[in-house]
Coordinates of C-alpha atoms in Angstrom, one line a residue:
M6 CA 0.0 0.0 0.0
T7 CA 1.2 3.5 -0.9
S8 CA 0.2 6.6 1.0
V9 CA -0.2 9.7 -1.1
D10 CA -1.5 12.0 1.6
A11 CA 0.9 12.4 4.4
A12 CA -0.4 15.7 5.7
S13 CA -4.2 15.8 5.5
G14 CA -5.3 13.7 8.5
R15 CA -7.9 10.9 8.5
G16 CA -11.6 10.9 7.9
R17 CA -14.2 8.3 9.0
D18 CA -14.5 5.1 7.1
A19 CA -17.6 4.4 5.1
T20 CA -19.2 1.0 5.5
P21 CA -22.3 -0.5 3.7
G22 CA -25.4 1.0 5.2
D23 CA -23.4 3.9 6.8
G24 CA -25.5 6.4 4.9
S25 CA -24.6 8.9 2.2
P26 CA -20.9 9.8 2.3
T27 CA -20.2 13.3 3.6
V28 CA -17.1 15.4 3.2
G29 CA -14.2 13.7 5.0
T30 CA -15.6 10.2 4.5
L31 CA -13.0 7.6 3.4
L32 CA -14.1 5.3 0.6
E33 CA -12.4 2.2 -0.9
L34 CA -12.8 2.6 -4.7
D35 CA -12.0 0.7 -7.9
V36 CA -10.8 3.4 -10.2
G37 CA -12.2 3.5 -13.7
P38 CA -11.4 5.5 -16.8
V39 CA -9.9 9.0 -17.0
A40 CA -12.3 11.9 -17.3
H41 CA -11.9 15.4 -18.6
G42 CA -10.7 17.7 -15.8
G43 CA -7.7 15.8 -14.3
H44 CA -9.5 13.0 -12.5
C45 CA -10.7 9.5 -12.9
V46 CA -14.2 8.0 -12.6
A47 CA -15.2 5.6 -9.8
R48 CA -18.5 4.6 -8.4
H49 CA -19.8 4.2 -4.8
E50 CA -23.2 2.6 -4.3
G51 CA -24.1 3.6 -7.9
R52 CA -23.0 7.2 -7.6
V53 CA -20.2 8.7 -9.7
V54 CA -17.1 9.7 -7.8
F55 CA -14.5 11.9 -9.5
V56 CA -11.1 10.9 -8.0
R57 CA -8.0 13.0 -8.2
H58 CA -4.5 11.6 -7.5
A59 CA -5.5 8.2 -8.9
L60 CA -4.9 6.3 -12.1
P61 CA -7.2 4.0 -14.2
G62 CA -7.2 0.4 -12.9
E63 CA -6.1 1.3 -9.3
R64 CA -7.8 0.5 -6.1
V65 CA -7.5 3.4 -3.7
R66 CA -8.8 4.7 -0.4
A67 CA -10.1 8.1 -1.2
R68 CA -11.4 11.0 1.0
V69 CA -14.6 12.8 -0.1
T70 CA -13.8 16.5 -0.7
E71 CA -17.1 17.6 -2.1
G72 CA -20.7 16.2 -2.1
G73 CA -23.3 15.1 0.2
E74 CA -26.7 13.4 0.4
D75 CA -28.3 15.4 -2.4
A76 CA -25.3 15.8 -4.7
R77 CA -25.4 14.1 -8.1
F78 CA -21.8 13.1 -7.8
L79 CA -18.9 13.2 -5.3
R80 CA -15.4 14.5 -5.6
A81 CA -12.6 12.8 -3.7
D82 CA -8.8 12.6 -3.3
A83 CA -7.0 9.3 -3.3
V84 CA -5.1 9.3 -0.1
E85 CA -3.8 5.7 -0.1
V86 CA -3.1 3.4 -3.1
L87 CA -4.1 -0.2 -2.3
A88 CA -3.3 -1.6 -5.7
A89 CA -1.1 0.7 -7.9
S90 CA -0.9 1.1 -11.6
S91 CA 2.3 0.2 -13.3
Q92 CA 2.4 3.8 -14.6
R93 CA 2.4 5.4 -11.2
V94 CA 5.5 7.3 -10.2
T95 CA 6.6 9.4 -7.2
P96 CA 5.6 13.0 -8.0
P97 CA 8.7 15.1 -8.6
C98 CA 7.1 18.0 -6.9
P99 CA 6.8 18.0 -3.1
Y100 CA 3.6 20.1 -3.2
A101 CA 1.8 17.7 -5.6
H102 CA -0.4 15.7 -3.1
P103 CA -3.9 15.8 -1.8
G104 CA -4.4 19.1 -0.1
G105 CA -1.3 20.5 -1.8
C106 CA -0.9 22.6 -4.9
G107 CA -3.7 22.0 -7.4
G108 CA -1.8 23.3 -10.4
C109 CA -0.7 19.9 -11.7
D110 CA -3.1 16.9 -12.2
W111 CA -0.8 14.1 -13.3
Q112 CA 2.6 14.4 -11.5
H113 CA 1.9 10.9 -10.1
A114 CA 2.0 9.4 -13.6
A115 CA 4.9 8.7 -16.1
P116 CA 5.0 11.6 -18.6
A117 CA 4.4 9.4 -21.7
Y118 CA 1.4 7.9 -19.9
T119 CA -0.1 11.3 -19.1
R120 CA -0.2 11.9 -22.9
E121 CA -2.1 8.6 -23.3
L122 CA -4.6 9.8 -20.7
K123 CA -5.1 13.1 -22.5
A124 CA -5.5 11.3 -25.8
A125 CA -8.2 9.1 -24.2
V126 CA -10.0 12.3 -23.1
V127 CA -9.8 13.9 -26.5
A128 CA -11.2 10.7 -28.1
E129 CA -14.0 10.5 -25.6
Q130 CA -15.0 14.1 -26.0
L131 CA -15.1 13.8 -29.8
H132 CA -17.2 10.6 -29.5
R133 CA -19.6 11.9 -26.9
L134 CA -20.1 15.5 -28.1
A135 CA -19.5 15.3 -31.9
G136 CA -20.3 11.6 -32.7
L137 CA -16.8 11.2 -34.1
D138 CA -14.7 8.1 -33.6
R139 CA -11.2 9.2 -34.1
E140 CA -8.0 8.3 -32.3
V141 CA -5.5 11.1 -31.6
A142 CA -2.0 10.8 -30.3
V143 CA -1.0 13.6 -28.0
E144 CA 2.5 14.8 -29.0
P145 CA 5.1 16.4 -26.8
V146 CA 6.1 20.0 -27.5
P147 CA 9.8 20.8 -27.7
G148 CA 11.3 22.8 -24.8
D149 CA 10.3 21.1 -21.6
Q150 CA 12.4 18.7 -19.5
Q151 CA 10.3 15.5 -19.2
G152 CA 7.2 17.6 -18.5
L153 CA 9.0 20.1 -16.2
R154 CA 10.4 23.7 -16.6
W155 CA 8.2 24.7 -19.5
R156 CA 5.9 27.4 -18.2
T157 CA 7.1 30.9 -19.1
R158 CA 4.1 32.8 -17.5
V159 CA 2.9 32.1 -14.0
E160 CA 0.5 34.1 -11.8
F161 CA 1.3 33.3 -8.2
A162 CA -1.3 34.0 -5.6
V163 CA -0.3 36.0 -2.5
D164 CA -1.4 35.2 1.0
E165 CA -2.3 37.6 3.8
R166 CA 1.3 37.7 4.9
G167 CA 2.5 38.7 1.5
R168 CA 4.0 35.4 0.5
A169 CA 3.7 34.2 -3.1
G170 CA 2.4 30.7 -3.7
L171 CA -0.1 28.5 -5.4
R172 CA -3.7 27.4 -4.6
P173 CA -5.0 23.9 -3.8
H174 CA -7.5 22.4 -6.2
R175 CA -10.9 24.2 -6.1
S176 CA -9.7 26.4 -3.2
H177 CA -9.0 30.0 -2.5
D178 CA -6.3 29.2 0.1
V179 CA -2.7 29.9 -0.8
I180 CA 0.2 27.5 -0.2
P181 CA 3.6 29.3 -0.1
V182 CA 6.1 27.5 -2.2
E183 CA 9.9 27.6 -2.7
D184 CA 9.8 26.3 -6.2
C185 CA 7.4 25.5 -9.0
L186 CA 8.8 22.6 -11.1
I187 CA 6.8 23.4 -14.2
A188 CA 7.9 27.0 -14.3
T189 CA 11.1 27.8 -16.2
R190 CA 14.3 28.5 -14.3
A191 CA 14.1 32.1 -15.3
V192 CA 10.7 32.5 -13.6
V193 CA 11.9 30.8 -10.4
D194 CA 15.2 32.6 -10.4
S195 CA 13.5 36.0 -10.6
G196 CA 13.2 35.9 -6.8
V197 CA 9.4 36.2 -6.9
L198 CA 9.0 33.3 -4.4
Q199 CA 11.4 34.9 -1.9
A200 CA 10.1 38.5 -2.0
E201 CA 7.3 39.9 0.1
W202 CA 4.2 41.2 -1.8
E203 CA 2.4 43.1 0.9
G204 CA -0.9 44.6 -0.3
C205 CA -1.1 42.3 -3.3
S206 CA -3.5 39.6 -4.3
A207 CA -1.2 38.1 -6.9
V208 CA 2.0 38.6 -8.7
D209 CA 2.6 37.7 -12.4
T210 CA 6.0 36.6 -13.5
V211 CA 6.9 36.4 -17.2
A212 CA 10.1 35.1 -18.7
P213 CA 10.0 36.0 -22.4
G214 CA 11.8 34.2 -25.1
G215 CA 15.4 35.1 -25.8
R216 CA 17.8 36.3 -23.1
A217 CA 15.6 39.1 -21.6
P218 CA 15.3 38.9 -17.8
A219 CA 12.0 37.8 -16.2
V220 CA 9.5 40.5 -15.4
T221 CA 7.3 40.6 -12.3
V222 CA 4.0 42.5 -12.1
P223 CA 2.4 42.9 -8.6
V224 CA -1.4 42.9 -8.7
P225 CA -2.8 45.2 -5.9
R226 CA -5.4 43.6 -3.6
G227 CA -8.2 46.1 -4.2
R228 CA -10.0 46.3 -7.5
A229 CA -9.9 50.1 -7.4
D230 CA -6.1 50.0 -6.9
R231 CA -5.7 48.2 -10.2
R232 CA -7.0 51.0 -12.3
G233 CA -4.2 52.5 -14.2
M234 CA -1.8 49.9 -12.9
P235 CA 1.4 50.1 -15.0
V236 CA 2.0 46.8 -16.9
P237 CA 5.3 46.4 -18.8
T238 CA 5.6 44.9 -22.2
V239 CA 7.8 42.0 -23.0
R240 CA 9.2 40.9 -26.4
E241 CA 8.5 37.3 -27.5
R242 CA 10.5 35.7 -30.4
V243 CA 9.1 32.9 -32.5
T244 CA 11.4 30.9 -34.7
T245 CA 10.3 27.9 -36.8
P246 CA 12.1 26.1 -39.7
T247 CA 10.3 28.2 -42.2
W248 CA 9.3 31.5 -40.5
S249 CA 10.2 33.8 -37.6
G250 CA 8.7 36.9 -36.0
E251 CA 8.9 39.2 -32.9
F252 CA 6.0 40.4 -30.9
D253 CA 5.6 42.9 -28.1
V254 CA 3.1 41.5 -25.6
S255 CA 1.7 43.0 -22.4
A256 CA 3.1 41.1 -19.4
R257 CA -0.5 40.4 -18.3
G258 CA -1.7 39.7 -21.8
F259 CA -2.3 36.4 -23.6
W260 CA 0.6 34.4 -25.0
Q261 CA 1.2 30.7 -25.2
V262 CA 2.8 29.7 -21.9
H263 CA 4.8 26.6 -23.0
V264 CA 8.3 27.7 -24.2
G265 CA 7.9 25.8 -27.5
A266 CA 4.1 26.1 -28.1
A267 CA 3.9 29.3 -30.3
A268 CA 6.5 28.0 -32.8
T269 CA 5.0 24.6 -32.9
F270 CA 1.5 25.8 -33.6
V271 CA 2.5 28.4 -36.2
E272 CA 4.6 25.9 -38.1
H273 CA 1.8 23.4 -38.1
V274 CA -0.9 25.9 -39.2
L275 CA 1.3 27.2 -42.0
R276 CA 2.1 23.8 -43.3
E277 CA -1.5 22.6 -43.2
L278 CA -3.1 25.8 -44.7
A279 CA -0.3 26.3 -47.2
P280 CA -1.2 30.0 -47.9
R281 CA -0.7 31.2 -51.4
E282 CA 0.4 34.5 -52.7
G283 CA -2.5 36.9 -53.1
E284 CA -5.0 34.9 -50.9
R285 CA -7.3 36.5 -48.3
A286 CA -7.2 35.2 -44.7
L287 CA -9.1 35.8 -41.5
D288 CA -7.4 35.5 -38.1
L289 CA -10.2 35.4 -35.5
Y290 CA -9.4 35.9 -31.8
C291 CA -6.1 37.2 -33.1
G292 CA -4.5 38.2 -29.8
V293 CA -1.3 40.2 -30.4
G294 CA -1.1 39.0 -34.1
L295 CA 0.9 35.8 -34.0
F296 CA -1.0 33.9 -36.8
A297 CA -1.9 37.1 -38.6
A298 CA 1.8 38.0 -39.0
A299 CA 2.7 34.5 -40.3
L300 CA -0.3 34.5 -42.7
A301 CA 0.6 38.0 -44.0
D302 CA 4.1 37.0 -44.8
A303 CA 2.8 34.0 -46.7
V304 CA 0.1 35.8 -48.8
G305 CA 2.4 38.7 -49.5
P306 CA 1.6 42.3 -50.4
S307 CA -1.0 41.2 -53.0
G308 CA -2.9 39.3 -50.4
S309 CA -4.8 40.4 -47.3
V310 CA -5.4 39.4 -43.7
R311 CA -8.3 40.6 -41.5
A312 CA -7.4 40.2 -37.8
V313 CA -10.2 40.4 -35.3
E314 CA -9.8 40.7 -31.5
A315 CA -12.0 42.2 -28.7
D316 CA -9.5 42.8 -26.0
Q317 CA -8.3 46.4 -26.2
R318 CA -4.8 45.8 -24.8
A319 CA -4.2 43.0 -27.3
V320 CA -5.4 45.1 -30.2
V321 CA -3.0 47.9 -29.3
D322 CA -0.1 45.3 -29.3
A323 CA -1.4 43.7 -32.5
R324 CA -1.5 46.9 -34.4
A325 CA 2.1 47.7 -33.3
N326 CA 3.3 44.2 -34.1
L327 CA 1.7 44.3 -37.6
A328 CA 2.4 47.9 -38.5
D329 CA 5.1 46.9 -41.1
R330 CA 2.6 44.6 -42.9
P331 CA 0.2 46.9 -44.7
Q332 CA -1.8 43.9 -46.0
V333 CA -3.1 43.3 -42.5
R334 CA -6.1 45.1 -41.0
V335 CA -6.6 44.8 -37.3
R336 CA -10.2 45.2 -36.2
R337 CA -11.2 45.6 -32.5
S338 CA -14.6 43.8 -32.4
R339 CA -16.3 40.8 -31.0
V340 CA -15.7 37.9 -33.4
D341 CA -19.3 36.9 -33.5
R342 CA -20.4 40.3 -34.6
E343 CA -17.6 40.6 -37.2
V344 CA -18.2 37.3 -38.9
A345 CA -22.0 37.8 -38.8
M346 CA -21.5 41.1 -40.6
L347 CA -19.2 39.6 -43.2
A348 CA -21.6 36.7 -43.8
R349 CA -24.7 39.0 -44.2
R350 CA -22.7 41.0 -46.8
G351 CA -22.0 37.9 -48.8
G352 CA -18.3 38.1 -48.1
T353 CA -15.8 35.3 -48.8
T354 CA -12.3 34.4 -47.8
D355 CA -9.7 31.8 -48.6
L356 CA -8.4 30.8 -45.2
V357 CA -9.5 31.2 -41.6
V358 CA -7.6 30.7 -38.3
L359 CA -9.8 30.3 -35.3
D360 CA -8.1 30.5 -31.9
P361 CA -11.0 31.0 -29.5
P362 CA -10.9 31.1 -25.7
R363 CA -11.5 28.0 -23.6
T364 CA -15.3 28.2 -24.1
G365 CA -14.9 27.7 -27.8
A366 CA -16.2 29.7 -30.9
G367 CA -19.9 28.5 -30.6
R368 CA -22.5 27.6 -33.1
A369 CA -23.1 31.1 -34.6
V370 CA -19.5 31.8 -35.2
V371 CA -18.9 28.4 -36.8
R372 CA -21.9 28.8 -39.0
D373 CA -20.9 32.3 -40.2
V374 CA -17.3 31.2 -40.8
A375 CA -18.6 28.4 -43.0
A376 CA -20.8 30.9 -44.9
L377 CA -17.6 32.7 -46.0
R378 CA -16.7 29.5 -47.9
P379 CA -13.0 29.3 -46.9
R380 CA -11.1 26.5 -48.6
L381 CA -9.5 25.6 -45.2
V382 CA -10.1 26.5 -41.5
A383 CA -7.4 25.9 -38.8
Y384 CA -9.1 25.7 -35.4
V385 CA -6.7 26.0 -32.5
A386 CA -8.4 24.7 -29.4
C387 CA -7.3 24.6 -25.7
D388 CA -10.3 22.6 -24.6
P389 CA -11.3 19.3 -26.2
A390 CA -15.0 19.5 -25.1
A391 CA -15.4 23.0 -26.7
L392 CA -13.6 21.7 -29.8
A393 CA -15.9 18.7 -30.1
R394 CA -19.0 20.8 -29.8
D395 CA -17.7 23.2 -32.5
L396 CA -16.8 20.3 -34.8
A397 CA -20.4 19.1 -34.6
Y398 CA -21.5 22.6 -35.6
A399 CA -19.0 22.7 -38.4
R400 CA -20.3 19.4 -39.8
E401 CA -23.9 20.8 -39.8
A402 CA -22.5 23.7 -41.8
G403 CA -20.7 21.4 -44.4
Y404 CA -17.2 21.3 -43.0
G405 CA -15.4 18.2 -41.8
I406 CA -12.0 17.3 -40.4
R407 CA -9.1 17.2 -42.8
S408 CA -6.5 16.7 -40.1
L409 CA -6.4 16.7 -36.3
R410 CA -3.3 16.8 -34.1
A411 CA -3.0 17.2 -30.3
F412 CA -0.1 18.7 -28.4
D413 CA 1.0 18.4 -24.8
A414 CA 1.4 22.1 -24.4
F415 CA 0.6 21.9 -20.7
P416 CA 2.6 18.9 -19.3
M417 CA 1.6 17.5 -15.9
T418 CA -1.8 19.2 -16.1
H419 CA -5.0 17.9 -17.7
H420 CA -5.0 20.6 -20.4
V421 CA -4.2 19.7 -24.0
E422 CA -4.1 21.8 -27.2
C423 CA -5.6 20.5 -30.4
I424 CA -5.4 21.9 -33.9
A425 CA -8.1 20.7 -36.3
V426 CA -8.0 21.6 -40.0
L427 CA -11.4 21.7 -41.6
E428 CA -12.4 21.6 -45.2
P429 CA -15.7 21.7 -47.1
H430 CA -17.4 18.4 -48.1
P431 CA -15.5 16.2 -45.6
T432 CA -13.7 13.2 -47.0
S433 CA -13.5 11.5 -43.6
D434 CA -14.6 12.0 -40.1

């Protein structure tokens, strides 16, 4: 037997007829398949239990952390492994245990096996939400060290004493830490975890590409104090075998956090879309202009790129980053409004890149994008459930999957990035 919870105390054991489990109850569970969200599925007296810190096929003793008599399901932490998976490893991080830091979901599994778990989640979401039976291998992204030292942007929470740390799973508590093993050395070596941040609710630490030093941005505790808060800009460099670019990004703005993600995604999208001289492209949810810049260089001065983004700070950065590419027009607008307007006017385009937030693009945006009749659409998705729903909407609109790849851009966590390339009149699903 293996204990995975040395610090959280003991709850009461549950026995048949003991009544509905309450928070703190210990249950012996046979762990079933992985589920979306960083946990596995088990059952207790017919009720689903979502178990963290477990692996499929294990038998564990788990403490209930959420739920009760009227709850549809329970949440629990595996605090003791009675029969271990062959894929279980000792977590490299001392804070990765029940009641500890909730930032990583799979530190107790071998890195290659975590990609298998994520692939199973992607396949299950595609089947359940889109009716697609498709196997996907989750591929590693260059730049991390066996799943560690990859995160270039970290928002550390700050406790009442001004110490920076991280939060437990589904908790507002703060656990002060001396290191974060998934953060790059530049982030940790910035001194953010040794400094005191009195009066702050959080502190962002950003280690941009290249040799520039890490930047720390204290976030004041009061909402009113954040108005006009100075936020520095960092420069990110993206280099692929076929293209390179530089981007100024607000230190609190959106940028891919894995050191190798931006280059990997741009290279794949360019290869799959194969933009041609003179083509027209749409970059929707364009952020600071990463895909727009690569598309603009590919379609050349005779082509055009329309880049759409709602966030004001990102639009300011995008316009500056794309100023030397006159074939690009950056529009500050909600994507749904912009594509609806283009569709109503009977507009068309050759290529589309969709990189929506975690909630996905949604039925209306997918429908209106299809109405523009692009020859190819690259959909960059950070949530497999949202992707699956939008793929179902795309099929209704006459577009199917040409290719689908998944990337482990968030090692040790349950998150996975997928890029689906869609074409009209699908040849295969």
